[in-house]
PDB file of C-alpha atoms in Angstrom:
ATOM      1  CA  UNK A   1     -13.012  -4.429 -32.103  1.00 92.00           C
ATOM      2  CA  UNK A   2      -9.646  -4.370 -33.946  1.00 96.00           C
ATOM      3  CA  UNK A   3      -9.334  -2.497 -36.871  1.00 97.00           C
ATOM      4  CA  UNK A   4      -7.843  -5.208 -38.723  1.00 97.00           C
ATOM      5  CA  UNK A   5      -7.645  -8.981 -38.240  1.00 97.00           C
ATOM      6  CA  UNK A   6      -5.159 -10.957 -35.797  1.00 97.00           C
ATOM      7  CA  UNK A   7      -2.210 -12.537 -37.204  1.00 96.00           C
ATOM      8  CA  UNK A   8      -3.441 -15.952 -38.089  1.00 94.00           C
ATOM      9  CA  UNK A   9      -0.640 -17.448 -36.403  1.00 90.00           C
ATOM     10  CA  UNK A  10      -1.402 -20.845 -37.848  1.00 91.00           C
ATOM     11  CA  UNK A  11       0.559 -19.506 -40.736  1.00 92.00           C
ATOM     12  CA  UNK A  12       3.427 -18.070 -38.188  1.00 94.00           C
ATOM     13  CA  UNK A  13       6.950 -19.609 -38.290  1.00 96.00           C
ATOM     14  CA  UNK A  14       8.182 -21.592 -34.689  1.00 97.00           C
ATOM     15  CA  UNK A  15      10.101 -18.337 -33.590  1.00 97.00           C
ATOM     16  CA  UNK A  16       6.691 -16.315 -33.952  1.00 97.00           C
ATOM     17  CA  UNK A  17       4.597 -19.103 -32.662  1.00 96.00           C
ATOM     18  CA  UNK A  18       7.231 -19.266 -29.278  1.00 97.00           C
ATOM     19  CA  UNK A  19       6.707 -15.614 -28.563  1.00 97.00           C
ATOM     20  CA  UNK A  20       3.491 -15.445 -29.005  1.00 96.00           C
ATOM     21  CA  UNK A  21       3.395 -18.512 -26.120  1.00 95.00           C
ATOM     22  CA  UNK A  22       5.548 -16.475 -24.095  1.00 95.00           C
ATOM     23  CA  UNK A  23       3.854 -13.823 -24.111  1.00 92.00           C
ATOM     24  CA  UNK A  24      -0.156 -15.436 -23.436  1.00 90.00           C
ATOM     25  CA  UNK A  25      -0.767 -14.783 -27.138  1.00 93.00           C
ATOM     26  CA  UNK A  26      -2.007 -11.570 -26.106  1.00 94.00           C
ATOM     27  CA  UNK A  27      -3.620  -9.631 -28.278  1.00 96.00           C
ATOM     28  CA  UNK A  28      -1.267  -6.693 -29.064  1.00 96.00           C
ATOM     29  CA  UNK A  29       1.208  -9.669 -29.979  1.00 97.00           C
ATOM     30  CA  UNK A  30      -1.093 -11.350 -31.984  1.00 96.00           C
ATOM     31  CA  UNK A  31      -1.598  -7.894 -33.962  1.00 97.00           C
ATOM     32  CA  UNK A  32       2.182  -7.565 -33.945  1.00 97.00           C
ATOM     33  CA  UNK A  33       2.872 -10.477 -35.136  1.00 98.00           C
ATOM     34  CA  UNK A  34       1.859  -9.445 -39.337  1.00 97.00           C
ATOM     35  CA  UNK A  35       5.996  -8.229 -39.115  1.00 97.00           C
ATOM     36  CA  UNK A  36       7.376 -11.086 -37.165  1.00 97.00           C
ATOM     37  CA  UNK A  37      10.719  -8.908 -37.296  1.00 97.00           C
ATOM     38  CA  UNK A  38       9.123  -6.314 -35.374  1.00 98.00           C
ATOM     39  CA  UNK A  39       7.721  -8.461 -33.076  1.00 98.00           C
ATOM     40  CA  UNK A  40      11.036 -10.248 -32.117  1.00 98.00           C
ATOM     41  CA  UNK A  41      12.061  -7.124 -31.720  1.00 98.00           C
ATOM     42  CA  UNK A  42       9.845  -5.339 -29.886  1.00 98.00           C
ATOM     43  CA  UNK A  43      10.093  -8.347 -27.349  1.00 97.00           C
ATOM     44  CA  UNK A  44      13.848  -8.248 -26.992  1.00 97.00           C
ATOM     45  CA  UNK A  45      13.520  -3.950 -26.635  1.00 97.00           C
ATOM     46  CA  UNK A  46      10.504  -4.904 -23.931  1.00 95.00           C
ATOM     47  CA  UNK A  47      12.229  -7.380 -22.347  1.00 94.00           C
ATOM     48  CA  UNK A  48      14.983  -5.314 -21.555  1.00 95.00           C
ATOM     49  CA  UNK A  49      13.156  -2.251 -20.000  1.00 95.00           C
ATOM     50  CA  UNK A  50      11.106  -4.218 -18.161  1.00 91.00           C
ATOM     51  CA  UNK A  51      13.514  -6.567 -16.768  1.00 89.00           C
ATOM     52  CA  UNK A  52      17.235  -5.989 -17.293  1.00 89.00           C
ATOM     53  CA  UNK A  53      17.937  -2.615 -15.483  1.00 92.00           C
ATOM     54  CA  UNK A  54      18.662  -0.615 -12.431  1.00 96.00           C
ATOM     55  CA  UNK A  55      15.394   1.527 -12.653  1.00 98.00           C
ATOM     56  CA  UNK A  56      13.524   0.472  -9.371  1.00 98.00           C
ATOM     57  CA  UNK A  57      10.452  -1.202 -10.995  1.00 97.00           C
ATOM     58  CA  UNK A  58       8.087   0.490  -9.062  1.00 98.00           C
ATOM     59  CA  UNK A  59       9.512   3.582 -10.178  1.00 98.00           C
ATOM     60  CA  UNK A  60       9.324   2.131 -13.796  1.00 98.00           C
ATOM     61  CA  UNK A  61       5.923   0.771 -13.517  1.00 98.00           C
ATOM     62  CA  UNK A  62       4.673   3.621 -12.234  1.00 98.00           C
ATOM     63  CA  UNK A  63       5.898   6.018 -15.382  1.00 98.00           C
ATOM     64  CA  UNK A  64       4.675   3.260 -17.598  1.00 98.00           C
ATOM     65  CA  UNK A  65       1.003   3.530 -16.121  1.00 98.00           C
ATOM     66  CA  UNK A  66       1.004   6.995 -16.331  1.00 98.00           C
ATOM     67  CA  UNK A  67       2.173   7.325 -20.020  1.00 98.00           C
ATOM     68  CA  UNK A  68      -1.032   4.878 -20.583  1.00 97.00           C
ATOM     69  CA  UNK A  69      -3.276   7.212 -18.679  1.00 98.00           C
ATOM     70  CA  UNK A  70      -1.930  10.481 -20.342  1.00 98.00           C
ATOM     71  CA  UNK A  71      -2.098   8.705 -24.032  1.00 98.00           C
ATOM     72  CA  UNK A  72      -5.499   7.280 -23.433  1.00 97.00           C
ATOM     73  CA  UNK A  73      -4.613   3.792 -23.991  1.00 96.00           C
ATOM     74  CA  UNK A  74      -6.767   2.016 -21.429  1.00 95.00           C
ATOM     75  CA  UNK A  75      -5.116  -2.032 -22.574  1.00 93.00           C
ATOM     76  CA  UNK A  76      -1.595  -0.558 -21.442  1.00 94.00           C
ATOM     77  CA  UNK A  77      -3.530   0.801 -18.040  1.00 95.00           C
ATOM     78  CA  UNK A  78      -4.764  -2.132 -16.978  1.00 94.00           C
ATOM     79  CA  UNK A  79      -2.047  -3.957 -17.889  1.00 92.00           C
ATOM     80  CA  UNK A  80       0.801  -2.320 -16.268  1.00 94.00           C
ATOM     81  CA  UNK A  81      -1.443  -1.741 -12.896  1.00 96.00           C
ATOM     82  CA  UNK A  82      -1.400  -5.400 -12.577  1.00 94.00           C
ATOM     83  CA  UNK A  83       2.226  -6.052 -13.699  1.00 94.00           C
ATOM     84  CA  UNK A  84       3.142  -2.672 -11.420  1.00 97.00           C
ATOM     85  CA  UNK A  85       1.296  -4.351  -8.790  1.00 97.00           C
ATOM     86  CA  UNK A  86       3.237  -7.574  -8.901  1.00 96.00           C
ATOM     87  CA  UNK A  87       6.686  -5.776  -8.129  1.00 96.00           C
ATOM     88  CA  UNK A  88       5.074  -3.772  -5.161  1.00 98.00           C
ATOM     89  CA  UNK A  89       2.701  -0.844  -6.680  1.00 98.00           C
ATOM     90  CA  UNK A  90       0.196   0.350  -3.935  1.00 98.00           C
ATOM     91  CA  UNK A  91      -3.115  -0.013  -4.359  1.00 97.00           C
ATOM     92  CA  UNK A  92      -3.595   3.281  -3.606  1.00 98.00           C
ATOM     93  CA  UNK A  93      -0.774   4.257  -6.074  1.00 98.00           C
ATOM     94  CA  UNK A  94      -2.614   2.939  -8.566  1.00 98.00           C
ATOM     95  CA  UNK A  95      -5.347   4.546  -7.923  1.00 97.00           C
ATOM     96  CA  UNK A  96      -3.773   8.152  -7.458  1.00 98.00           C
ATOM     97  CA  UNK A  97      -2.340   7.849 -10.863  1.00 98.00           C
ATOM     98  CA  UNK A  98      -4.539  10.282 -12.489  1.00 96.00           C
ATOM     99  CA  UNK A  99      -3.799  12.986  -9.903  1.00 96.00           C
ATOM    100  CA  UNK A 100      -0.659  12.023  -8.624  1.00 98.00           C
ATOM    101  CA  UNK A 101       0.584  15.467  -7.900  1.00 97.00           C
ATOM    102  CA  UNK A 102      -1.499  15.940  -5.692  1.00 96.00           C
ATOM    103  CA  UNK A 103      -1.702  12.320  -3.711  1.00 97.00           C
ATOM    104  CA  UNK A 104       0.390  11.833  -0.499  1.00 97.00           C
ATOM    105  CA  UNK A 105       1.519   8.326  -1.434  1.00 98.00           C
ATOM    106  CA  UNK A 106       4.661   8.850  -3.856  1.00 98.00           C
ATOM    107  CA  UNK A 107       7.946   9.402  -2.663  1.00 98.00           C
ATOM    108  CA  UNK A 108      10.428  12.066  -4.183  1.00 98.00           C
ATOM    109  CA  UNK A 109      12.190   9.621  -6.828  1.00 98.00           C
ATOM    110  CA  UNK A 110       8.017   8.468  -7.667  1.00 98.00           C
ATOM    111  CA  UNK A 111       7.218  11.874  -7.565  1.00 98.00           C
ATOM    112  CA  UNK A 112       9.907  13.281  -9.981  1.00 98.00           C
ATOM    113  CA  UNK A 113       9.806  10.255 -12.400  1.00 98.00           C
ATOM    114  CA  UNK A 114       5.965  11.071 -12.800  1.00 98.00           C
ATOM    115  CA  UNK A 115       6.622  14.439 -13.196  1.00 98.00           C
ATOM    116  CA  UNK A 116       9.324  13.685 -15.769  1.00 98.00           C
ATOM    117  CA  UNK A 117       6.709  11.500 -17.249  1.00 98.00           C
ATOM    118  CA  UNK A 118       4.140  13.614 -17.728  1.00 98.00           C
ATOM    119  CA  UNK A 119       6.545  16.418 -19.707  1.00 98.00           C
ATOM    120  CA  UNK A 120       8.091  13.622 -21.946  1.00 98.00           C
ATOM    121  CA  UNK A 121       4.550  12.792 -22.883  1.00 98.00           C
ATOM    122  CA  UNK A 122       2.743  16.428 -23.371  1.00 97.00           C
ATOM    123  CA  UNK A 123       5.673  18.757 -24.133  1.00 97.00           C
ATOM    124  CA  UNK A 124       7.717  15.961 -26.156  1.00 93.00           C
ATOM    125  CA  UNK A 125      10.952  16.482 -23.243  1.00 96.00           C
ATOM    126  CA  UNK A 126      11.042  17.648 -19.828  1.00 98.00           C
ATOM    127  CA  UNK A 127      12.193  21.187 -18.756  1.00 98.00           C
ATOM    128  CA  UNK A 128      15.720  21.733 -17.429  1.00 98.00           C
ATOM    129  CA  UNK A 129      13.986  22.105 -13.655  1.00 98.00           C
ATOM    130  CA  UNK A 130      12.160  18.596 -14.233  1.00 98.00           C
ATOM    131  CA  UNK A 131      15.280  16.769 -15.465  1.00 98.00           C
ATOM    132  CA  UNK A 132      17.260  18.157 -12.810  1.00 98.00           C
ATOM    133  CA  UNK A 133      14.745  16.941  -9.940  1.00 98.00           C
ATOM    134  CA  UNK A 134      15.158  13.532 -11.278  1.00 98.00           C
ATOM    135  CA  UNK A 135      18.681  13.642 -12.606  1.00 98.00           C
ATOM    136  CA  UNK A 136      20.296  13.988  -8.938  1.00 98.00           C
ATOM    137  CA  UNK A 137      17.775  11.395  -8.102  1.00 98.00           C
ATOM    138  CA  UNK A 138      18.710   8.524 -10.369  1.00 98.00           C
ATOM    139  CA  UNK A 139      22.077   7.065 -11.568  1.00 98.00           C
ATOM    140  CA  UNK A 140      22.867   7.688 -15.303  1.00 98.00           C
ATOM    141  CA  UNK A 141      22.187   4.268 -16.204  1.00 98.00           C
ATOM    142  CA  UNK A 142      18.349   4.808 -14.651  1.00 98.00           C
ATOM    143  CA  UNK A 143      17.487   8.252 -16.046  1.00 98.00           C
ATOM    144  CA  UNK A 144      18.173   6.416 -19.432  1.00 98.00           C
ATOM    145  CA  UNK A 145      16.074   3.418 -18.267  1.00 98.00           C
ATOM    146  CA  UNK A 146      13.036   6.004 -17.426  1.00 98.00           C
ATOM    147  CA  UNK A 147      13.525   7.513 -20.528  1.00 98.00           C
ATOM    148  CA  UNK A 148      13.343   4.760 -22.646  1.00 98.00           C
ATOM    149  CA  UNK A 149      10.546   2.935 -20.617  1.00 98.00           C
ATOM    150  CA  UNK A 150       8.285   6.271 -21.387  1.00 98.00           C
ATOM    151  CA  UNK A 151       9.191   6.750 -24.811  1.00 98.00           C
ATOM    152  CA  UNK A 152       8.711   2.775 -25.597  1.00 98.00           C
ATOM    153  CA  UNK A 153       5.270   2.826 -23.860  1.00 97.00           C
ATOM    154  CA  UNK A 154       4.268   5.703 -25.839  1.00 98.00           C
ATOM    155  CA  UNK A 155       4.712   3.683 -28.774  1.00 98.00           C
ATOM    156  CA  UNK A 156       2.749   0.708 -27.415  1.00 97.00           C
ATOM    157  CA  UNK A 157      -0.006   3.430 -26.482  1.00 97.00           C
ATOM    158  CA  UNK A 158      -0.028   4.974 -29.533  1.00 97.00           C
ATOM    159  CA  UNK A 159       0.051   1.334 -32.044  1.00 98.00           C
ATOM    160  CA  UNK A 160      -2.955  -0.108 -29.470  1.00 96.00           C
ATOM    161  CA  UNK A 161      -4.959   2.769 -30.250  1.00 96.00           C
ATOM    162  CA  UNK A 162      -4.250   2.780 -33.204  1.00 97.00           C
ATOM    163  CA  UNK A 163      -5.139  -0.868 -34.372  1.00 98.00           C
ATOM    164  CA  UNK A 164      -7.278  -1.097 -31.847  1.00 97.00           C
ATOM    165  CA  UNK A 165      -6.658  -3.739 -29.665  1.00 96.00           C
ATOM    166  CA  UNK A 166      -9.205  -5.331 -27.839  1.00 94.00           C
ATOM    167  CA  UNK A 167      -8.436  -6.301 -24.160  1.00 90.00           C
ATOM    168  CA  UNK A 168      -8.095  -9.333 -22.713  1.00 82.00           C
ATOM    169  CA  UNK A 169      -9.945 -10.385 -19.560  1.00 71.00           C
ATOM    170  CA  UNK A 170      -8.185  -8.900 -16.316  1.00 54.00           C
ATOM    171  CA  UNK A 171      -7.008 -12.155 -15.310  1.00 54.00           C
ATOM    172  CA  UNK A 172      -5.366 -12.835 -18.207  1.00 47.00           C
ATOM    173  CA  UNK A 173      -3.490  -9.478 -18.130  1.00 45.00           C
ATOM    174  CA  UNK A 174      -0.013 -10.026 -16.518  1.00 47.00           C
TER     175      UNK A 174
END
């Protein structure tokens, strides 16, 4: 259960209201939306990563789940297995997430992204060899993309543990 209550968005303004609509009035929005300015913001941020890049979105959706696995944020897991899913995430993928380095089913760019992941998350940056491996992989613009699509989700993590969140059914998760 939440640590706090849901916005009551009866009391929301329209702009609030419309992203909560566009977004399946999901819960973390719903918790979000208390700052409305955040929210909007968060959205346009989320958007963007998730949406207006080069990053191959398997590639991104894969670093994404991971970050949720190694920040123990099981909302973000579930949800980004179905989104990653959606733009061509293996089952089996999915389901070598927690072990990845040693699963057969990642390619070298999936393999070094992970990898990259995994140091951004538990030693705050990667190590010269790790940025390297994915550096000559990746085009400027899409090492930046991976960076910023790891460092956002370990802020989602980190505020759906911390308020929280409940989840919303599977089917509802998109």
């Amino acid at each position: 259960m939440a640590r706090i209550d849901y916005c009551d968005t009866s009391k929301s303004n329209d702009r609030t209201r419309e992203l909560l609509g566009k977004n399946r009035n999901a819960n973390i929005f719903r918790m979000m939306a208390h700052s409305p300015s955040h929210l909007e913001q968060y959205c346009r941020l989320g958007g963007a990563i998730r949406s207006r890049g080069e990053l191959d979105p398997i590639v991104r959706e894969l670093a994404i789940t991971r970050t949720g696995i190694l920040c123990e944020a099981p909302y973000e897991i579930v949800a980004h297995k179905r989104i990653g899913k959606a733009v061509g995430v293996t089952d089996e993928q999915n389901a070598a997430l927690e072990n990845w380095q040693s699963a057969k089913c990642f390619n070298e760019v999936q393999s070094a992204a992970l990898a990259f992941a995994d140091e951004i998350v538990r030693l705050r940056k990667p190590t010269d060899a790790t940025f390297n491996a994915i550096a000559s992989k990746l085009t400027p613009g899409a090492l930046v993309e991976l960076q910023l699509s790891v460092g956002f989700y370990i802020m989602t993590s980190k505020f759906l543990e911390t308020f929280a969140i409940d989840p919303e059914p599977v089917t509802e998760v998109a």
